[in-house]
Short mmCIF file of C-alpha atoms and ligand atoms in Angstrom, two decimals:
data_model
loop_
_atom_site.label_atom_id
_atom_site.label_comp_id
_atom_site.label_asym_id
_atom_site.label_seq_id
_atom_site.Cartn_x
_atom_site.Cartn_y
_atom_site.Cartn_z
CA MET A 1 17.81 -87.08 33.45
CA ALA A 2 18.71 -84.07 31.31
CA ALA A 3 20.90 -84.77 28.28
CA LYS A 4 24.57 -83.92 28.75
CA PRO A 5 25.60 -80.63 27.15
CA LYS A 6 27.85 -80.63 24.10
CA ILE A 7 31.17 -78.88 24.70
CA PHE A 8 34.00 -78.07 22.31
CA LEU A 9 37.46 -77.78 23.89
CA THR A 10 40.24 -76.16 21.87
CA ARG A 11 43.20 -77.91 23.58
CA GLU A 12 43.73 -80.67 26.11
CA LEU A 13 43.63 -79.47 29.75
CA PRO A 14 44.98 -81.06 32.97
CA PRO A 15 43.73 -84.61 33.74
CA GLU A 16 41.35 -83.67 36.58
CA THR A 17 39.59 -81.15 34.32
CA MET A 18 39.45 -83.64 31.45
CA ALA A 19 37.77 -86.16 33.79
CA ILE A 20 35.12 -83.58 34.80
CA LEU A 21 34.43 -82.63 31.20
CA ARG A 22 34.29 -86.24 29.99
CA ASP A 23 31.96 -87.18 32.84
CA GLN A 24 29.57 -84.23 32.59
CA SER A 25 29.47 -83.40 28.89
CA VAL A 26 29.59 -84.81 25.41
CA LEU A 27 33.06 -83.57 24.66
CA THR A 28 34.68 -82.90 21.32
CA MET A 29 38.16 -81.49 21.30
CA ASN A 30 41.27 -80.56 19.43
CA PRO A 31 43.05 -83.89 18.85
CA HIS A 32 46.40 -82.19 18.19
CA ASP A 33 49.05 -80.69 20.47
CA ARG A 34 48.93 -77.35 18.63
CA TYR A 35 46.64 -74.34 18.25
CA LEU A 36 43.60 -74.73 16.09
CA ASP A 37 43.20 -72.37 13.20
CA LYS A 38 40.10 -70.24 12.81
CA GLN A 39 38.33 -72.64 10.45
CA GLU A 40 38.92 -75.55 12.82
CA ILE A 41 37.34 -73.58 15.67
CA ILE A 42 34.41 -72.61 13.45
CA ASP A 43 33.88 -76.28 12.58
CA GLY A 44 34.17 -77.19 16.27
CA VAL A 45 31.59 -74.75 17.58
CA ARG A 46 28.90 -75.39 14.96
CA LYS A 47 26.63 -77.69 16.97
CA VAL A 48 27.79 -77.33 20.56
CA ASP A 49 26.33 -75.64 23.64
CA GLY A 50 29.61 -74.51 25.14
CA LEU A 51 33.06 -73.43 23.95
CA LEU A 52 36.03 -73.87 26.30
CA CYS A 53 38.91 -71.95 24.79
CA LEU A 54 42.40 -70.63 25.54
CA LEU A 55 44.07 -67.22 25.51
CA THR A 56 45.72 -68.25 22.23
CA ASP A 57 42.34 -68.61 20.48
CA THR A 58 40.99 -65.43 18.92
CA ILE A 59 37.24 -65.71 19.36
CA ASP A 60 35.63 -63.17 17.05
CA ASP A 61 32.11 -62.50 15.86
CA GLU A 62 32.43 -64.92 12.93
CA ILE A 63 33.18 -67.79 15.31
CA LEU A 64 30.34 -66.75 17.62
CA ALA A 65 28.00 -66.62 14.61
CA ALA A 66 29.05 -70.13 13.56
CA GLY A 67 28.20 -71.39 17.04
CA SER A 68 24.51 -70.73 16.64
CA ASN A 69 23.68 -72.90 19.70
CA LEU A 70 26.44 -71.44 21.90
CA LYS A 71 25.25 -70.72 25.44
CA VAL A 72 28.66 -69.86 26.88
CA VAL A 73 32.29 -69.10 26.02
CA ALA A 74 34.55 -70.12 28.90
CA ASN A 75 38.14 -68.90 28.72
CA PHE A 76 40.94 -70.89 30.39
CA ALA A 77 42.67 -67.68 31.59
CA VAL A 78 42.03 -64.67 33.75
CA GLY A 79 42.74 -62.35 30.79
CA PHE A 80 40.04 -62.36 28.10
CA ASN A 81 41.40 -59.91 25.50
CA ASN A 82 41.34 -62.82 23.01
CA ILE A 83 37.53 -62.78 22.98
CA ASP A 84 35.35 -60.17 21.32
CA VAL A 85 33.28 -59.68 24.47
CA SER A 86 31.14 -56.91 22.92
CA ALA A 87 30.14 -59.25 20.10
CA ALA A 88 29.33 -62.02 22.61
CA THR A 89 27.30 -59.55 24.67
CA ARG A 90 25.35 -58.47 21.59
CA ARG A 91 24.59 -62.13 20.98
CA LYS A 92 23.68 -62.60 24.68
CA ILE A 93 26.41 -65.20 25.12
CA PRO A 94 28.00 -65.23 28.60
CA VAL A 95 31.80 -65.07 28.62
CA THR A 96 33.78 -66.30 31.63
CA ASN A 97 37.36 -66.24 32.91
CA THR A 98 39.37 -67.77 35.77
CA PRO A 99 40.13 -65.04 38.32
CA GLY A 100 41.80 -65.52 41.69
CA VAL A 101 43.25 -69.02 41.28
CA LEU A 102 46.38 -67.87 39.42
CA THR A 103 47.16 -64.74 41.46
CA ASP A 104 49.96 -66.15 43.63
CA THR A 105 51.45 -68.28 40.87
CA THR A 106 51.69 -65.30 38.54
CA ALA A 107 53.12 -63.09 41.30
CA ASP A 108 55.75 -65.77 41.94
CA MET A 109 56.65 -65.69 38.25
CA ALA A 110 57.04 -61.90 38.31
CA TRP A 111 59.47 -62.37 41.19
CA ALA A 112 61.31 -65.19 39.42
CA LEU A 113 61.89 -62.86 36.47
CA LEU A 114 62.78 -59.90 38.69
CA LEU A 115 65.42 -61.87 40.58
CA ALA A 116 66.73 -63.56 37.44
CA ALA A 117 67.08 -60.24 35.62
CA ALA A 118 68.60 -58.39 38.60
CA ARG A 119 71.09 -61.13 39.40
CA ARG A 120 71.77 -62.18 35.81
CA VAL A 121 70.81 -65.80 36.45
CA ALA A 122 69.96 -66.70 32.85
CA GLU A 123 73.15 -65.08 31.52
CA GLY A 124 75.20 -66.95 34.12
CA ASP A 125 73.47 -70.21 33.25
CA ARG A 126 74.29 -69.73 29.55
CA PHE A 127 77.91 -68.92 30.42
CA VAL A 128 78.37 -72.06 32.53
CA ARG A 129 76.85 -74.22 29.80
CA THR A 130 79.37 -72.95 27.23
CA ARG A 131 82.04 -74.51 29.51
CA ALA A 132 83.91 -71.18 29.31
CA TRP A 133 83.79 -70.56 33.06
CA GLN A 134 87.29 -70.60 34.57
CA GLY A 135 86.21 -70.10 38.20
CA TRP A 136 84.97 -67.40 40.57
CA GLY A 137 85.89 -63.83 39.67
CA PRO A 138 85.39 -60.63 41.66
CA LEU A 139 83.95 -58.74 38.68
CA GLN A 140 81.92 -61.54 37.12
CA TYR A 141 78.25 -61.02 36.31
CA MET A 142 77.67 -58.27 38.83
CA GLY A 143 74.01 -57.37 38.99
CA GLY A 144 71.81 -54.95 40.88
CA ASP A 145 70.67 -55.15 44.50
CA VAL A 146 67.08 -56.16 45.09
CA THR A 147 67.02 -55.71 48.87
CA GLY A 148 66.20 -52.13 49.76
CA ALA A 149 65.48 -51.12 46.15
CA THR A 150 62.37 -49.27 44.94
CA LEU A 151 59.71 -51.38 43.27
CA GLY A 152 57.19 -49.66 41.00
CA ILE A 153 53.91 -51.42 40.31
CA ILE A 154 51.82 -50.40 37.31
CA GLY A 155 48.34 -51.82 37.95
CA LEU A 156 47.59 -52.71 41.55
CA GLY A 157 44.87 -55.32 41.21
CA ARG A 158 44.98 -58.81 42.67
CA ILE A 159 48.28 -59.86 41.06
CA GLY A 160 49.99 -56.50 41.60
CA GLN A 161 49.10 -56.68 45.29
CA ALA A 162 50.45 -60.22 45.59
CA VAL A 163 53.73 -58.99 44.07
CA VAL A 164 53.83 -56.16 46.64
CA ARG A 165 53.36 -58.60 49.56
CA ARG A 166 56.38 -60.56 48.40
CA ALA A 167 58.45 -57.35 48.31
CA ARG A 168 58.21 -57.03 52.09
CA GLY A 169 60.78 -59.78 52.53
CA PHE A 170 63.21 -57.68 50.50
CA ASP A 171 62.65 -54.47 52.50
CA MET A 172 61.67 -52.68 49.32
CA LYS A 173 60.06 -49.30 49.03
CA VAL A 174 56.95 -49.77 46.88
CA ILE A 175 55.28 -47.08 44.79
CA TYR A 176 52.39 -47.71 42.45
CA TRP A 177 50.18 -46.29 39.76
CA ASN A 178 46.69 -47.62 39.21
CA ARG A 179 43.76 -46.25 37.21
CA THR A 180 41.87 -45.92 40.48
CA ARG A 181 43.83 -44.97 43.56
CA LEU A 182 43.43 -47.30 46.57
CA SER A 183 41.94 -46.00 49.82
CA PRO A 184 44.42 -44.69 52.43
CA GLU A 185 43.60 -47.76 54.57
CA GLN A 186 44.42 -50.14 51.70
CA GLU A 187 47.63 -48.23 50.90
CA ASN A 188 48.59 -48.40 54.54
CA GLU A 189 47.85 -52.10 54.86
CA LEU A 190 49.94 -52.87 51.75
CA GLY A 191 52.67 -50.37 52.60
CA VAL A 192 52.52 -48.64 49.21
CA ALA A 193 52.60 -45.01 48.10
CA TYR A 194 50.68 -43.72 45.06
CA ALA A 195 52.47 -41.73 42.34
CA GLU A 196 51.63 -40.67 38.78
CA MET A 197 52.82 -43.19 36.23
CA ASP A 198 55.73 -41.04 34.98
CA GLU A 199 56.90 -40.64 38.57
CA VAL A 200 56.74 -44.40 39.18
CA LEU A 201 58.83 -44.94 36.05
CA ARG A 202 61.37 -42.27 37.05
CA ARG A 203 61.91 -43.41 40.61
CA SER A 204 61.79 -47.21 40.42
CA ASP A 205 64.67 -49.67 40.23
CA PHE A 206 62.21 -52.36 39.18
CA VAL A 207 58.93 -51.77 37.36
CA SER A 208 56.42 -54.63 37.25
CA LEU A 209 53.37 -54.46 34.98
CA HIS A 210 50.00 -55.82 36.14
CA VAL A 211 47.33 -54.13 34.02
CA ALA A 212 44.72 -55.93 31.92
CA LEU A 213 45.13 -55.48 28.17
CA ASN A 214 42.60 -53.17 26.56
CA ASP A 215 42.60 -50.15 24.23
CA GLU A 216 43.89 -47.89 27.00
CA THR A 217 46.76 -50.15 28.04
CA THR A 218 48.00 -51.18 24.57
CA HIS A 219 51.52 -49.69 24.31
CA LEU A 220 51.12 -48.10 27.74
CA ILE A 221 54.90 -48.42 27.89
CA GLY A 222 56.55 -47.03 24.77
CA ALA A 223 59.78 -45.19 23.92
CA GLN A 224 58.70 -42.10 25.84
CA GLN A 225 57.96 -44.03 29.03
CA LEU A 226 61.11 -46.15 28.78
CA ALA A 227 63.16 -42.96 28.43
CA LEU A 228 61.90 -41.87 31.87
CA MET A 229 63.33 -44.96 33.58
CA LYS A 230 66.72 -45.19 35.25
CA PRO A 231 69.47 -46.60 33.00
CA THR A 232 69.92 -49.35 35.60
CA ALA A 233 66.19 -50.10 35.94
CA CYS A 234 64.60 -53.39 35.08
CA ILE A 235 61.11 -53.88 33.63
CA ILE A 236 59.06 -57.01 34.32
CA ASN A 237 56.05 -58.05 32.25
CA THR A 238 53.82 -60.95 33.27
CA ALA A 239 50.61 -59.17 32.13
CA ARG A 240 50.13 -59.11 28.34
CA GLY A 241 52.77 -58.46 25.68
CA PRO A 242 51.09 -55.55 23.87
CA VAL A 243 51.20 -53.46 27.08
CA ILE A 244 54.80 -52.75 26.02
CA ASP A 245 55.78 -51.47 22.59
CA GLU A 246 58.23 -54.34 21.97
CA LYS A 247 60.18 -52.54 19.23
CA ALA A 248 60.77 -49.61 21.60
CA LEU A 249 61.76 -52.02 24.37
CA VAL A 250 64.37 -53.71 22.19
CA SER A 251 65.88 -50.31 21.31
CA ALA A 252 65.89 -49.27 24.98
CA LEU A 253 67.66 -52.49 25.99
CA GLN A 254 70.14 -52.23 23.10
CA GLU A 255 70.94 -48.58 23.77
CA GLY A 256 71.13 -48.88 27.56
CA THR A 257 68.16 -46.58 28.15
CA ILE A 258 67.14 -49.18 30.74
CA GLY A 259 69.21 -51.93 32.31
CA ALA A 260 67.27 -55.15 31.86
CA ALA A 261 63.92 -56.82 31.24
CA GLY A 262 62.21 -59.94 32.52
CA LEU A 263 59.47 -60.98 30.12
CA ASP A 264 56.89 -63.73 30.23
CA VAL A 265 54.64 -62.28 27.54
CA TYR A 266 55.21 -60.79 24.08
CA GLU A 267 53.45 -58.52 21.68
CA HIS A 268 52.97 -61.14 18.95
CA GLU A 269 53.31 -64.50 20.72
CA PRO A 270 54.96 -66.81 19.91
CA GLU A 271 56.99 -64.46 17.67
CA LEU A 272 59.39 -62.06 19.34
CA GLU A 273 60.68 -58.74 18.05
CA PRO A 274 63.83 -60.01 16.25
CA GLY A 275 66.48 -58.19 18.35
CA LEU A 276 65.04 -59.57 21.57
CA TYR A 277 66.43 -63.06 21.00
CA ASP A 278 69.99 -61.70 21.07
CA LEU A 279 69.81 -59.46 24.11
CA GLU A 280 71.79 -60.76 27.08
CA ASN A 281 70.00 -58.30 29.39
CA ALA A 282 66.57 -59.79 28.73
CA VAL A 283 65.28 -62.85 30.58
CA LEU A 284 62.74 -64.52 28.31
CA ALA A 285 60.12 -67.02 29.51
CA PRO A 286 57.47 -68.66 27.29
CA HIS A 287 54.29 -67.31 28.98
CA LEU A 288 54.60 -69.47 32.09
CA GLY A 289 52.83 -67.13 34.55
CA SER A 290 50.17 -69.60 35.67
CA ALA A 291 52.09 -72.76 34.75
CA THR A 292 52.09 -74.90 37.88
CA ILE A 293 50.26 -78.22 38.05
CA GLY A 294 48.09 -77.00 40.93
CA THR A 295 47.15 -73.69 39.35
CA ARG A 296 46.50 -74.99 35.85
CA THR A 297 44.28 -77.70 37.40
CA LYS A 298 42.33 -75.07 39.38
CA MET A 299 42.00 -72.91 36.25
CA GLY A 300 40.79 -75.92 34.24
CA ASN A 301 38.24 -76.95 36.85
CA MET A 302 36.99 -73.38 37.15
CA ALA A 303 36.67 -73.01 33.37
CA ALA A 304 34.85 -76.37 33.17
CA GLU A 305 32.46 -75.31 35.94
CA ASN A 306 31.80 -72.00 34.17
CA CYS A 307 31.20 -73.80 30.88
CA LEU A 308 28.89 -76.44 32.36
CA ALA A 309 26.86 -73.82 34.24
CA GLY A 310 26.45 -71.74 31.08
CA CYS A 311 25.39 -74.82 29.11
CA ARG A 312 22.72 -75.55 31.73
CA GLY A 313 21.37 -72.04 31.20
CA GLU A 314 22.58 -70.91 34.65
CA ARG A 315 24.47 -67.69 35.27
CA PRO A 316 28.12 -68.86 35.28
CA PRO A 317 30.13 -67.99 38.40
CA ASN A 318 32.95 -66.02 36.75
CA LEU A 319 31.10 -63.91 34.27
CA VAL A 320 32.87 -61.00 32.54
CA ASN A 321 29.79 -59.59 30.75
CA PRO A 322 27.11 -59.49 33.49
CA GLU A 323 25.19 -56.91 31.42
CA ILE A 324 23.65 -59.72 29.36
CA TYR A 325 21.49 -60.58 32.38
CA GLU A 326 20.28 -56.98 32.89
C1 DGY B 1 46.01 -65.64 32.16
O1 DGY B 1 45.26 -66.44 32.73
O2 DGY B 1 45.59 -64.60 31.66
C2 DGY B 1 47.46 -66.00 32.11
O3 DGY B 1 48.16 -65.19 31.26
C3 DGY B 1 47.63 -67.46 31.78
O4 DGY B 1 48.94 -67.84 32.02
#
């Protein structure tokens, strides 16, 4: 029987995944309930075959170099902007992610934020908790209508499309911008109309961001783009924080350039742009997009499978740098 591969895991994962990893590998892992620092990851990868890491771990060339036996880097996330994929590719190390399994859960979160921001749920909750509420009032916490409003989607991949499907129940008009326009059949099936990004920003009551983070999408939404939006519009971000220039967003929310924001991700997590903490018109979640027991378990199992396959020298199922096999 072949020896079990050695895997280093940077943070504890759901129980089912832990059982798979403990059964099928010689596992070493972060013993703490906190992020590891760079040196700790370097020490962890030195003699292992596989690294199973998180979106909070910055995996750069120095870490890859320290893992001289590394046969795979498996990310516990669909996004992989935390990994220097070019460096891994140069070193012929396969990098994997967890696509598909978190699509619906993340789309649900975008909707949770959209509804909370539109209907001022978090503000209302804070008000009730202060025990200041004196009873129903005709002018209290009036928000914006969701039903019949225009939803703008920036990035119409898997998650963007799942958000669109949910909009049908709210009779929304949906317009989108995507780097590549969908076919007329796909647009028809989804009930969406394409528009240039500026047009999407101008016409939408709600704008939801669903692009991957890369050089082209960093600060895709800045002061100039926010200025195009309606003063009543609400922006939702469940993608990656740096897609929005957070300083510009805070100014736009403070000055009433836009109406509200629903954010699950931040430019410098876990730090927030200082003014953001004080804004009543921002609903702030701590990066919960994929955080259900079912989804995190599926992500964990998928990442473990990717990692184990890479350690065995097989082509892992969810490879993001297929060019290493060319
Ligand atoms: C991902 O997988 O990229 C998500 O942000 C995790 O919640």
